Tab-separated table of C-alpha atoms in Angstrom:
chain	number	residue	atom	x	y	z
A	27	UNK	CA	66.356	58.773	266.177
A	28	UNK	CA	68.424	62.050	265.376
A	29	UNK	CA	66.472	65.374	265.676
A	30	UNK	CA	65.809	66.522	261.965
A	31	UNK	CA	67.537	69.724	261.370
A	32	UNK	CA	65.921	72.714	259.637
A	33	UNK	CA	67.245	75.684	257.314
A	34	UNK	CA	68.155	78.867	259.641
A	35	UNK	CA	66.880	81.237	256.513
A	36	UNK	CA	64.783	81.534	253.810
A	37	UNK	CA	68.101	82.509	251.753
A	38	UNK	CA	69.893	79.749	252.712
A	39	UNK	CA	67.863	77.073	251.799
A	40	UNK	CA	67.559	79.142	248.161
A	41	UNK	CA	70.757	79.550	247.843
A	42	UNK	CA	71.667	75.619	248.530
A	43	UNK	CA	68.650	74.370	246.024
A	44	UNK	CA	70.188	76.620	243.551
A	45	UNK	CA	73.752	75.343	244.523
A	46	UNK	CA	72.263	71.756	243.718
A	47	UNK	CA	70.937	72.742	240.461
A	48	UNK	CA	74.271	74.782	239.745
A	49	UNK	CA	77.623	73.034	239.239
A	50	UNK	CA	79.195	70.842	236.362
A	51	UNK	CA	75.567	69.563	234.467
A	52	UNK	CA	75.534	73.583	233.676
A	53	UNK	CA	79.396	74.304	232.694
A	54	UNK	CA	80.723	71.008	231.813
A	55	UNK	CA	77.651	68.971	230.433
A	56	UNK	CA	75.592	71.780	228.710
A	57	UNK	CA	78.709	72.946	226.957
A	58	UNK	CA	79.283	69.442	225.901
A	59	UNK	CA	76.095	68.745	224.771
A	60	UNK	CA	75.196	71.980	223.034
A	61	UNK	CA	78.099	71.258	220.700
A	62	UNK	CA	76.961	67.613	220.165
A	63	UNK	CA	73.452	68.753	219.036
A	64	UNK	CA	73.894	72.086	217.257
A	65	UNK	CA	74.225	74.839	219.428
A	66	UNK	CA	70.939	77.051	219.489
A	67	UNK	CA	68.912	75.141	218.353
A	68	UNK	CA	69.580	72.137	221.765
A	69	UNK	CA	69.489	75.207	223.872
A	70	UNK	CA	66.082	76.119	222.643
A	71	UNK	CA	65.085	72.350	223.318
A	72	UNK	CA	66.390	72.523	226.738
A	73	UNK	CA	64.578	75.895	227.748
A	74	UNK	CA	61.001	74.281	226.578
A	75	UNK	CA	61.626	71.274	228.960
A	76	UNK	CA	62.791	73.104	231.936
A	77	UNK	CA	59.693	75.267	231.922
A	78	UNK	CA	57.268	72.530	231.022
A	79	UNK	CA	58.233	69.509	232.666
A	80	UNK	CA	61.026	70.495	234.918
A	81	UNK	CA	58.913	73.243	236.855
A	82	UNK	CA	55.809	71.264	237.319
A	83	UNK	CA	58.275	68.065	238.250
A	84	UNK	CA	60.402	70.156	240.896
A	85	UNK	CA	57.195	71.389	242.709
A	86	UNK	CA	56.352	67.465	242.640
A	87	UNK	CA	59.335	66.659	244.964
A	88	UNK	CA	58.928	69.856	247.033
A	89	UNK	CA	55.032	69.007	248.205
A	90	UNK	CA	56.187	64.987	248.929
A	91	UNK	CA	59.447	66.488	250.808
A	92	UNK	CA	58.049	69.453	253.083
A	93	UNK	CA	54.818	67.225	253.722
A	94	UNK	CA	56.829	64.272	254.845
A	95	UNK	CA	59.641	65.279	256.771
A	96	UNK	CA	61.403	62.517	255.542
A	97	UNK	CA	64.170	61.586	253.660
A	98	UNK	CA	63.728	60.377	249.946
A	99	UNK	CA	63.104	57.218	250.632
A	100	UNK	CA	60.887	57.217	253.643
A	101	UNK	CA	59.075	60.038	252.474
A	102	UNK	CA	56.236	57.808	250.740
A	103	UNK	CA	55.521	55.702	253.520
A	104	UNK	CA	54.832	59.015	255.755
A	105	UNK	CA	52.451	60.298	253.557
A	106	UNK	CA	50.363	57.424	253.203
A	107	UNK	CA	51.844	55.691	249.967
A	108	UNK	CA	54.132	53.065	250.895
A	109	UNK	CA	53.520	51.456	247.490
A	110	UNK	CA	55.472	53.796	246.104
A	111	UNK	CA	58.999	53.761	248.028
A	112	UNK	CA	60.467	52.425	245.415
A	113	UNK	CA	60.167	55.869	243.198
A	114	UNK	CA	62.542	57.700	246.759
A	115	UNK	CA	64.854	54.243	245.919
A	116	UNK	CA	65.505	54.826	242.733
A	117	UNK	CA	66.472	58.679	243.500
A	118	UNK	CA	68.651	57.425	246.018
A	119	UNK	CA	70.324	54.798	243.229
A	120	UNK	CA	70.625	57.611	240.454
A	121	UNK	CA	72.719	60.001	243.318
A	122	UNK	CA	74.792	57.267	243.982
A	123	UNK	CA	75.422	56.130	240.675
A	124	UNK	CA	75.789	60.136	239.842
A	125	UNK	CA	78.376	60.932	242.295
A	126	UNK	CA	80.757	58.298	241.997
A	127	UNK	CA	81.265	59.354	238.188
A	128	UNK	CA	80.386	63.202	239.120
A	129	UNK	CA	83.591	63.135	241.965
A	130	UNK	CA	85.684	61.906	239.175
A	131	UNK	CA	85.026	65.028	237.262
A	132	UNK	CA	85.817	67.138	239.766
A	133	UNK	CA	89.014	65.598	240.232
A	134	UNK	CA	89.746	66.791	237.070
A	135	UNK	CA	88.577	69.993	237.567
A	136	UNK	CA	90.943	70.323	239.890
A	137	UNK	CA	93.950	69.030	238.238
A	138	UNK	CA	93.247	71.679	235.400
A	139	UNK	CA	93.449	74.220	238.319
A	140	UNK	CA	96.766	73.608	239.266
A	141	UNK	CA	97.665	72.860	235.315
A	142	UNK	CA	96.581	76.264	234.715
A	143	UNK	CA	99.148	77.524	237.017
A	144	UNK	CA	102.178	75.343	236.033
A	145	UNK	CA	100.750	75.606	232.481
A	146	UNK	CA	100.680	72.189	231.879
A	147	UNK	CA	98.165	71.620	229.292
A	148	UNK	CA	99.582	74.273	227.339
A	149	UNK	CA	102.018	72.632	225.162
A	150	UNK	CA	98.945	69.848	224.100
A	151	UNK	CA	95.579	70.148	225.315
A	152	UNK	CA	94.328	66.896	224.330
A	153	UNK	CA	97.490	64.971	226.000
A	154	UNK	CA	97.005	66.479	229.390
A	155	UNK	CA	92.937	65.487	229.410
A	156	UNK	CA	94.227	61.917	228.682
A	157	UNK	CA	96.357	61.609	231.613
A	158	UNK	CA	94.012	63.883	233.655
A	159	UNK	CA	90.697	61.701	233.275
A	160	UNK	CA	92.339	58.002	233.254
A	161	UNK	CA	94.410	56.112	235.409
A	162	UNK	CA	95.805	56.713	238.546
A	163	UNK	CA	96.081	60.322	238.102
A	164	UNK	CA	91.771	60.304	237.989
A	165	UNK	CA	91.801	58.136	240.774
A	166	UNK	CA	93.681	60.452	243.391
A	167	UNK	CA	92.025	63.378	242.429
A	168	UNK	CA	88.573	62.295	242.953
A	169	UNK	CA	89.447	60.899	246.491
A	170	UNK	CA	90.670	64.115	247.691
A	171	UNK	CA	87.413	65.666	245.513
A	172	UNK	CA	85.337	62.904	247.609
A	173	UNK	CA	87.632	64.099	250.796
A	174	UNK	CA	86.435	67.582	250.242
A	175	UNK	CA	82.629	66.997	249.793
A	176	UNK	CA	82.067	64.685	252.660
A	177	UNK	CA	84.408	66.761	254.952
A	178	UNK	CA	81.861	69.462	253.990
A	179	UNK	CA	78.299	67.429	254.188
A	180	UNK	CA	79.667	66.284	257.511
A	181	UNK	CA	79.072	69.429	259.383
A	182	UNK	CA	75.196	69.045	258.377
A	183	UNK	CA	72.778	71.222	256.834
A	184	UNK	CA	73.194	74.286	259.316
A	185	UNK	CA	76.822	74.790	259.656
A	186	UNK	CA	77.917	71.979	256.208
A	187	UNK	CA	75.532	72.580	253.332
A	188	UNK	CA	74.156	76.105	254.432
A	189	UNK	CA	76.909	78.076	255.317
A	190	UNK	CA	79.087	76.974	252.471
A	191	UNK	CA	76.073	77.749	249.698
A	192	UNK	CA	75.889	81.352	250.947
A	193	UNK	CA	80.033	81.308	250.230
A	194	UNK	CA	80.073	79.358	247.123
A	195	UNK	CA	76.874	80.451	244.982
A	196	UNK	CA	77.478	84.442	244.592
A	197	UNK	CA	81.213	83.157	244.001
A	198	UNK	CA	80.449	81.155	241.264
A	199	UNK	CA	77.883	84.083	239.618
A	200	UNK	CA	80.578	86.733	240.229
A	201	UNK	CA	83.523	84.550	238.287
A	202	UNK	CA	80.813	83.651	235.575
A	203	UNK	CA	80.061	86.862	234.752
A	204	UNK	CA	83.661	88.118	235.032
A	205	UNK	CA	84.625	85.565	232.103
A	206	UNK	CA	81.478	86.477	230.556
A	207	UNK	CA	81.894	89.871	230.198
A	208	UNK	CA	85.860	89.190	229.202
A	209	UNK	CA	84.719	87.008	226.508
A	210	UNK	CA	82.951	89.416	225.365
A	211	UNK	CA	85.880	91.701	224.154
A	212	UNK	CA	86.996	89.056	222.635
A	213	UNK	CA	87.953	88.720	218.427
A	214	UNK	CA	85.585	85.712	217.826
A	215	UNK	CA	83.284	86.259	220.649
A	216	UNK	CA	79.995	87.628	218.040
A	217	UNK	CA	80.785	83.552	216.295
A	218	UNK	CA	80.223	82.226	219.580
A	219	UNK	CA	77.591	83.855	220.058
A	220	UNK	CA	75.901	83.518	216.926
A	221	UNK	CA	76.275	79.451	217.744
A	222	UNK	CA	74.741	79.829	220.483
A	223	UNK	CA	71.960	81.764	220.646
A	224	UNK	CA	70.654	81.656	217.411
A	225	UNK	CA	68.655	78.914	216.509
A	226	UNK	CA	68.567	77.111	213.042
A	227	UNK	CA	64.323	76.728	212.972
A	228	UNK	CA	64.289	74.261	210.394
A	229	UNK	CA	66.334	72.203	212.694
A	230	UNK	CA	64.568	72.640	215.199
A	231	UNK	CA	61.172	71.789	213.257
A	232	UNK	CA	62.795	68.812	211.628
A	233	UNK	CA	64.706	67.610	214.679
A	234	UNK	CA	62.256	68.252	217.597
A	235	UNK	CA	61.595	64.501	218.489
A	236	UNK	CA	65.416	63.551	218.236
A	237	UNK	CA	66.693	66.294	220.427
A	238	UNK	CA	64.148	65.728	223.429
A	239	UNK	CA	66.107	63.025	224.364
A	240	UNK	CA	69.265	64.904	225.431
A	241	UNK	CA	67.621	67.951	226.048
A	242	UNK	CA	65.296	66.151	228.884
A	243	UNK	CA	68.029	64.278	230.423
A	244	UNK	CA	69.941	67.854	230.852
A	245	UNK	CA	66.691	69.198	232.392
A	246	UNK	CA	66.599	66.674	235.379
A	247	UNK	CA	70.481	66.445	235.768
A	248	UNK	CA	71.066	70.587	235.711
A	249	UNK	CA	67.920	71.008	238.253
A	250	UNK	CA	68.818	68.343	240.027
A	251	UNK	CA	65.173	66.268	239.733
A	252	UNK	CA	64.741	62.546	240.192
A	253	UNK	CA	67.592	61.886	242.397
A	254	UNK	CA	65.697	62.885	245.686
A	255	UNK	CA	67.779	66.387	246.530
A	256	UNK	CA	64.742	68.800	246.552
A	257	UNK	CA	62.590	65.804	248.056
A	258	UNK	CA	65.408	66.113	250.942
A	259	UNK	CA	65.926	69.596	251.038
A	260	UNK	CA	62.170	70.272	251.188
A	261	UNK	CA	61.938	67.965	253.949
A	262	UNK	CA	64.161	70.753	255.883
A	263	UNK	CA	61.131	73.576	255.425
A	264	UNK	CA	58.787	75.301	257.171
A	265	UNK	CA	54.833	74.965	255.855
A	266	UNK	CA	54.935	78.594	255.841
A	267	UNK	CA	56.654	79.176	252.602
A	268	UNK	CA	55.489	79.388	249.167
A	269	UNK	CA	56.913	76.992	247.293
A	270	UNK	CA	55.665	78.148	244.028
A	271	UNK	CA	58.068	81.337	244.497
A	272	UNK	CA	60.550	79.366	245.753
A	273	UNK	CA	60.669	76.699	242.416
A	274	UNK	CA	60.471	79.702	240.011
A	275	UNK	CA	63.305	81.412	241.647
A	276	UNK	CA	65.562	77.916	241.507
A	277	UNK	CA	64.684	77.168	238.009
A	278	UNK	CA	65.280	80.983	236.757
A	279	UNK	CA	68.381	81.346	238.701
A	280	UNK	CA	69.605	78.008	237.220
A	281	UNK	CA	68.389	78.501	233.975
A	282	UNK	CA	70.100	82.056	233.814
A	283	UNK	CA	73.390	80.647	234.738
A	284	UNK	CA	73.359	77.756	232.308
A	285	UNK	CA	72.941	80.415	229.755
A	286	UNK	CA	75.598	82.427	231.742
A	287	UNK	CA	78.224	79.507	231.297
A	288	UNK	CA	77.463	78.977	227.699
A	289	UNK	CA	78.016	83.293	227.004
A	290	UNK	CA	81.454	82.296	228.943
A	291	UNK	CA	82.774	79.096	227.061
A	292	UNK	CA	81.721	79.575	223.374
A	293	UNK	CA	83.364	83.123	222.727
A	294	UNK	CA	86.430	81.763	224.477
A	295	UNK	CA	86.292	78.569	221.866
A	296	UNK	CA	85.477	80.137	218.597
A	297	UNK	CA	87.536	83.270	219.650
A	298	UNK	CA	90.450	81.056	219.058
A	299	UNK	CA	89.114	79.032	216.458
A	300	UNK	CA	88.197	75.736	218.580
A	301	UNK	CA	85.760	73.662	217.185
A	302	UNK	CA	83.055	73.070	219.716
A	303	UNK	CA	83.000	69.760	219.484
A	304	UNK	CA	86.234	68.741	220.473
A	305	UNK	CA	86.975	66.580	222.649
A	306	UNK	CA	82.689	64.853	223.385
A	307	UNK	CA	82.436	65.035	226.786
A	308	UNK	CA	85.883	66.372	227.601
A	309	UNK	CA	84.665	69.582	225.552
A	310	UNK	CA	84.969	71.868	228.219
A	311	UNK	CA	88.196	71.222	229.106
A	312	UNK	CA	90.324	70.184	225.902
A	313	UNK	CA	88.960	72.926	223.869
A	314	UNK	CA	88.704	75.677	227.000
A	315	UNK	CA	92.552	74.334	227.875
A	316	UNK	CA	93.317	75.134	224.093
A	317	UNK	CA	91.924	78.561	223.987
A	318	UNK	CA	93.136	79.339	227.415
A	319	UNK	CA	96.426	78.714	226.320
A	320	UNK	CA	96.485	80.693	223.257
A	321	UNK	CA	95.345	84.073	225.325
A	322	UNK	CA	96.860	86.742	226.565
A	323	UNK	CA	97.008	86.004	230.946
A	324	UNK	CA	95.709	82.675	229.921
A	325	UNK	CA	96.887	80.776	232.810
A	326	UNK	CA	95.556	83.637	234.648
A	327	UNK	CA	91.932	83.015	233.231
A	328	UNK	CA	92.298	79.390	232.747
A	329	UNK	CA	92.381	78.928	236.896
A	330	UNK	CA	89.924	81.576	236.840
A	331	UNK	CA	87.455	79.317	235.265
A	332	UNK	CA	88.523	76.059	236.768
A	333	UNK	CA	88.027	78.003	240.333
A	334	UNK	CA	84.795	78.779	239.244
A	335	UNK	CA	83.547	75.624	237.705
A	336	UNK	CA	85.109	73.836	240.951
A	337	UNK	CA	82.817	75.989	243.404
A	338	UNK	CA	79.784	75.075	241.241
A	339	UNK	CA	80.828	70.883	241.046
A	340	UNK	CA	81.170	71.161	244.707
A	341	UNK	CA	77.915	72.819	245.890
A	342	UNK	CA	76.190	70.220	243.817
A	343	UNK	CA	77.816	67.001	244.632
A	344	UNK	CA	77.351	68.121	248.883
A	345	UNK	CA	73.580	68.129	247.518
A	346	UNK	CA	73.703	64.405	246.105
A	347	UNK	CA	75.917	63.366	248.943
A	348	UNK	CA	72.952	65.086	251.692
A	349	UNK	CA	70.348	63.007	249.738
A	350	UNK	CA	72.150	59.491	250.854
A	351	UNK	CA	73.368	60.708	254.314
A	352	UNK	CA	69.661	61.908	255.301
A	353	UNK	CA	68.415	58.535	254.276
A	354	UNK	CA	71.014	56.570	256.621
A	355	UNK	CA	70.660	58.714	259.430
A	356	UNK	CA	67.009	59.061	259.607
A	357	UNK	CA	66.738	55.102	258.851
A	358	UNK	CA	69.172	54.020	261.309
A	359	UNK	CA	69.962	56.440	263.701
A	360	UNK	CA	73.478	57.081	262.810
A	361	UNK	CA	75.389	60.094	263.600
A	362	UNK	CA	75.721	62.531	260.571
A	363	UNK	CA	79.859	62.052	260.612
A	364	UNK	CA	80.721	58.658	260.398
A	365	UNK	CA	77.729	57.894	258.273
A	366	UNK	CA	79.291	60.313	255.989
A	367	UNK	CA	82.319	59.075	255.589
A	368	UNK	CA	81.344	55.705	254.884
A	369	UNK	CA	78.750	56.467	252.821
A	370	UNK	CA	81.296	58.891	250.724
A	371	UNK	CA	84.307	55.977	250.890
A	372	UNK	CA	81.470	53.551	249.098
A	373	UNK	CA	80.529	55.972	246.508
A	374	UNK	CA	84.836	56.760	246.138
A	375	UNK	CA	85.004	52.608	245.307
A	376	UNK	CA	82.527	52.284	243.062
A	377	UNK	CA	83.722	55.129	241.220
A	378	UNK	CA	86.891	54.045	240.777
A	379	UNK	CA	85.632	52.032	237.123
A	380	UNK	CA	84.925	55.473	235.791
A	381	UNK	CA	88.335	56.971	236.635
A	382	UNK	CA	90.269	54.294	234.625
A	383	UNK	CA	87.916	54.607	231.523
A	384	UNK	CA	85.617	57.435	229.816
A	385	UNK	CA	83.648	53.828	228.171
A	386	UNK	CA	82.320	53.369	231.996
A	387	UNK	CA	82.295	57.288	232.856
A	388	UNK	CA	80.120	57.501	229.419
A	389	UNK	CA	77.883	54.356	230.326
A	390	UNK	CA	77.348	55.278	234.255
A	391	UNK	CA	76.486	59.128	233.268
A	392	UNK	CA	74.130	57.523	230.437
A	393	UNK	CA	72.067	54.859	232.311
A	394	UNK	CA	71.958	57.843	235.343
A	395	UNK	CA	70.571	60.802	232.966
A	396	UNK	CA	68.892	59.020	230.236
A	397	UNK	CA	67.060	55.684	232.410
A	398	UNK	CA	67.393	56.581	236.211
A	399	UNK	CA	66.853	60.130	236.800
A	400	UNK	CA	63.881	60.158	233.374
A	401	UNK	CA	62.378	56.964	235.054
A	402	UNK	CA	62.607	58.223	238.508
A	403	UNK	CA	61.035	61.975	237.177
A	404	UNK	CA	58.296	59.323	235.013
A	405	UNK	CA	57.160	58.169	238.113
A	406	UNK	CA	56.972	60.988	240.150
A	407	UNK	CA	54.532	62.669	238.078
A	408	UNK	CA	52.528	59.545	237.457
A	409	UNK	CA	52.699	60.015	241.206
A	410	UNK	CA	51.754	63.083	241.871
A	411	UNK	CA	49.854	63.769	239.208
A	412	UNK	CA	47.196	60.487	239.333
A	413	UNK	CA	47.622	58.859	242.721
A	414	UNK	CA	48.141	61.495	245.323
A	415	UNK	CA	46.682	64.969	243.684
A	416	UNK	CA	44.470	66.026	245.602
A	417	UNK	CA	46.888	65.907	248.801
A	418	UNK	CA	49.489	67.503	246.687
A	419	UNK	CA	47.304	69.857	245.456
A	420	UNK	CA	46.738	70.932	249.620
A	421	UNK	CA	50.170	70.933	250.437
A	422	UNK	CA	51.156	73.461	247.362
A	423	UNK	CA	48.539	75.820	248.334
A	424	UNK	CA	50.231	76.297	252.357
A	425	UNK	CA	51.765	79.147	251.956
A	426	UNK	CA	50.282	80.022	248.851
A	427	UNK	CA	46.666	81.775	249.381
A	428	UNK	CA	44.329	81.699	246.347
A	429	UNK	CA	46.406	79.113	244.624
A	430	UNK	CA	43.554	76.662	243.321
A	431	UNK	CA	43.439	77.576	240.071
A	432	UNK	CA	47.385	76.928	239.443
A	433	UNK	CA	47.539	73.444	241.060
A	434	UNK	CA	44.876	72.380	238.952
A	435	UNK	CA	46.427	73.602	236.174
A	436	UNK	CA	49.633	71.948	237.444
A	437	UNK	CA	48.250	68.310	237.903
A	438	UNK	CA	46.828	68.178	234.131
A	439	UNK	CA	50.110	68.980	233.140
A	440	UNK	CA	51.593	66.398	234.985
A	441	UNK	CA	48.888	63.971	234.103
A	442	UNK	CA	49.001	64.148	230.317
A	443	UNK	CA	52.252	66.464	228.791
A	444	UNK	CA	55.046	65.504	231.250
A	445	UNK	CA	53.863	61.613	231.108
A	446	UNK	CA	53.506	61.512	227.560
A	447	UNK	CA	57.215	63.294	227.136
A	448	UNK	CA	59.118	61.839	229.772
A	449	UNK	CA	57.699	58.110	228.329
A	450	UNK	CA	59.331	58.719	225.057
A	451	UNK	CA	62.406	60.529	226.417
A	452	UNK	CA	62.974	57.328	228.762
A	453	UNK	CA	62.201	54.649	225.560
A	454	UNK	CA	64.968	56.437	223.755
A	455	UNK	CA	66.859	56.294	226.807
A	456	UNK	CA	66.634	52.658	227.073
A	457	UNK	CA	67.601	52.306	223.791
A	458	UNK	CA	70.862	54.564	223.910
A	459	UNK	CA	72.123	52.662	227.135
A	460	UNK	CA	72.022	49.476	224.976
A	461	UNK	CA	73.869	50.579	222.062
A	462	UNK	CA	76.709	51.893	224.489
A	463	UNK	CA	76.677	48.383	226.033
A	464	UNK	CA	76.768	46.438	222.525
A	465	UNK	CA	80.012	48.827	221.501
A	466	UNK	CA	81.506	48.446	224.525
């Protein structure tokens, strides 16, 4: 068997969870999404669940991963619950099936890079996404995206996944808050924000149970839960640390740069009179492609932005890619390299559906975010919360002196709110999938 690696800092592993949680589920898909269901009032939504049921989830997979040593799916076994394997399975299944739509994006990202410097979606936004996300075009693009990202995880967690989150993180704050801040002086930018951050309460009130839904899946996808990654990168940690600190710091830090990315794409939209909702999930980059085109330096900004929101898809697909690669080479004793490789070439293949059509990019990001990922977070706090408390409740406290009180607040929550929630959220997600399939 390989010799597990470990983080070499404290900061590095921080700055890699937060890279995980950070990339396109916070500037592509909250965008996106925030349009679809409102503005302020989804982002209001979204902020309940993170602190409620994505904080209390997240510390869930830490105290399996940093007790185990394991990989996602092994994990269970090694802590005495081999029942339950099947929960580190289906986080394995949701990565996979998350990726090989997820590199596809990217791909585009990257095509809007260099189309920001030839200006080619300036003369019609709406044209360029069409050749850009379909057909053969999509299909080259998320190879070398795929190419990238494995040549990356292949180095390991050290010298791959480390190194390049201490690069890639700050960049991506820095360029955020750069187009932030130049949003800011822009004519429309006080519409934007009035979108955004202020909520309609009588929506809210009247809408609560019907934007849970969304709201939850974005949760899990932006912080990265039920697909194994902080069950894997856990696994990497010392029992020293406090893993309380550490979750609050992730979830903030995400948090705070999901709001960052929304400051930076609705002033740009409204400042030049882009509805938000263009475009469904292509929102971020017909109507951002329109606006950029319409500025002053707009190809300038425009692969600004696309730099940025490349740097953040990256650090969080090497995350997904990590979760798979630890499971083959702890499993089977592979080297790190070639089981990267193939793994990545699989994930390329089966990806390839979602690069010819947005009907099987919208179904494969549906069944991951609304049944896999909801399920897979379901189950872990059924988990944690019923079956194996009390020796989660130990492994939070290491490294956290004086903690009792919190982790028995932290299983009741578990037990009761995130069950009850995450039931209904995955019901309704259920019933979504099927209505994509029937108009399909």
């Amino acid at each position: 068997m390989a010799i597990r690696e470990t983080w070499a800092t404290r900061i590095g592993f921080i700055l890699a969870a937060v890279g995980s949680a950070v990339g396109l589920g916070n500037i592509w898909r909250f965008p996106f999404l925030t349009a679809e269901s409102g503005g302020a009032a989804f982002l209001v939504a979204y902020l309940f669940l993170v602190a409620v049921i994505g904080l209390p989830v997240i510390l869930v997979e830490f105290v399996i991963g940093r007790e185990s040593k394991q990989n996602v799916v092994d994990a269970f076994p090694e802590i005495g619950a081999p029942n339950w394997q099947f929960i580190g399975a289906i986080g394995a299944l949701a990565g996979f099936v998350i990726l090989s739509y997820y590199s596809v994006v990217g791909g585009w990202v990257i095509q809007y890079m260099v189309g920001s410097l030839t200006g080619g979606y300036a003369g019609n936004a709406e044209a360029f996404f069409g050749s850009a996300a379909e057909g053969t075009n999509a299909v080259a693009y998320d190879l070398l995206f795929m190419a990238i990202v494995a040549g990356i995880v292949s180095f390991g967690v050290r010298d791959g996944l480390e190194r390049a989150a201490k690069v890639m993180i700050p960049s991506v704050v820095g360029l955020l808050v750069l187009l932030a801040a130049y949003g800011a002086t822009l004519s429309g930018a006080s519409e934007g924000y009035a979108y955004y951050l202020s909520p309609d309460m009588s929506t809210i009130v009247t809408d609560a149970i019907g934007l849970l839904p969304d709201a939850a899946g974005q949760a899990f996808f932006t912080l990265s839960l039920g697909m194994g990654v902080m069950i894997t990168y856990a696994s990497y940690l010392g029992e020293d640390r406090n893993m309380l600190r550490d979750s609050l710091l992730i979830v903030v830090v995400d948090t705070s740069i999901a709001i960052l990315a929304g400051l930076a794409v609705f002033p740009f939209l409204f400042a030049q009179g882009v509805d938000p909702g263009t475009g469904g999930i292509g929102t971020t980059f017909v109507g951002l492609a329109t606006a950029f085109a319409s500025l002053p330096a707009g190809q300038v900004v425009g692969f600004v932005f696309f730099s940025m929101l490349l740097l953040a898809s990256l650090t969080s697909a090497f995350s997904i890619l990590e979760v798979i690669v630890s499971y083959a080479i702890d499993t089977f004793g592979v080297d790190r390299k070639p089981a990267t490789l193939a793994i990545a070439a699989v994930i390329f293949l089966v990806g390839i559906p979602t690069a010819m059509s947005l009907d099987y990019l919208t179904l494969y990001d549906a069944i991951a975010n609304q049944i896999l990922l909801i399920g897979g977070g379901l189950l872990l706090a059924i988990f944690g919360g019923w079956f194996y408390a009390s020796g989660a409740s130990e492994e939070l406290q290491k490294g956290m002196p004086g903690g009792e009180t919190f982790t028995t607040v932290w299983i009741w929550v578990l037990r009761v709110p995130v069950v009850l929630v995450l039931a209904y959220v995955l019901y309704n997600g259920v019933l979504a999938v099927a209505g994509i399939v029937q108009g399909m």
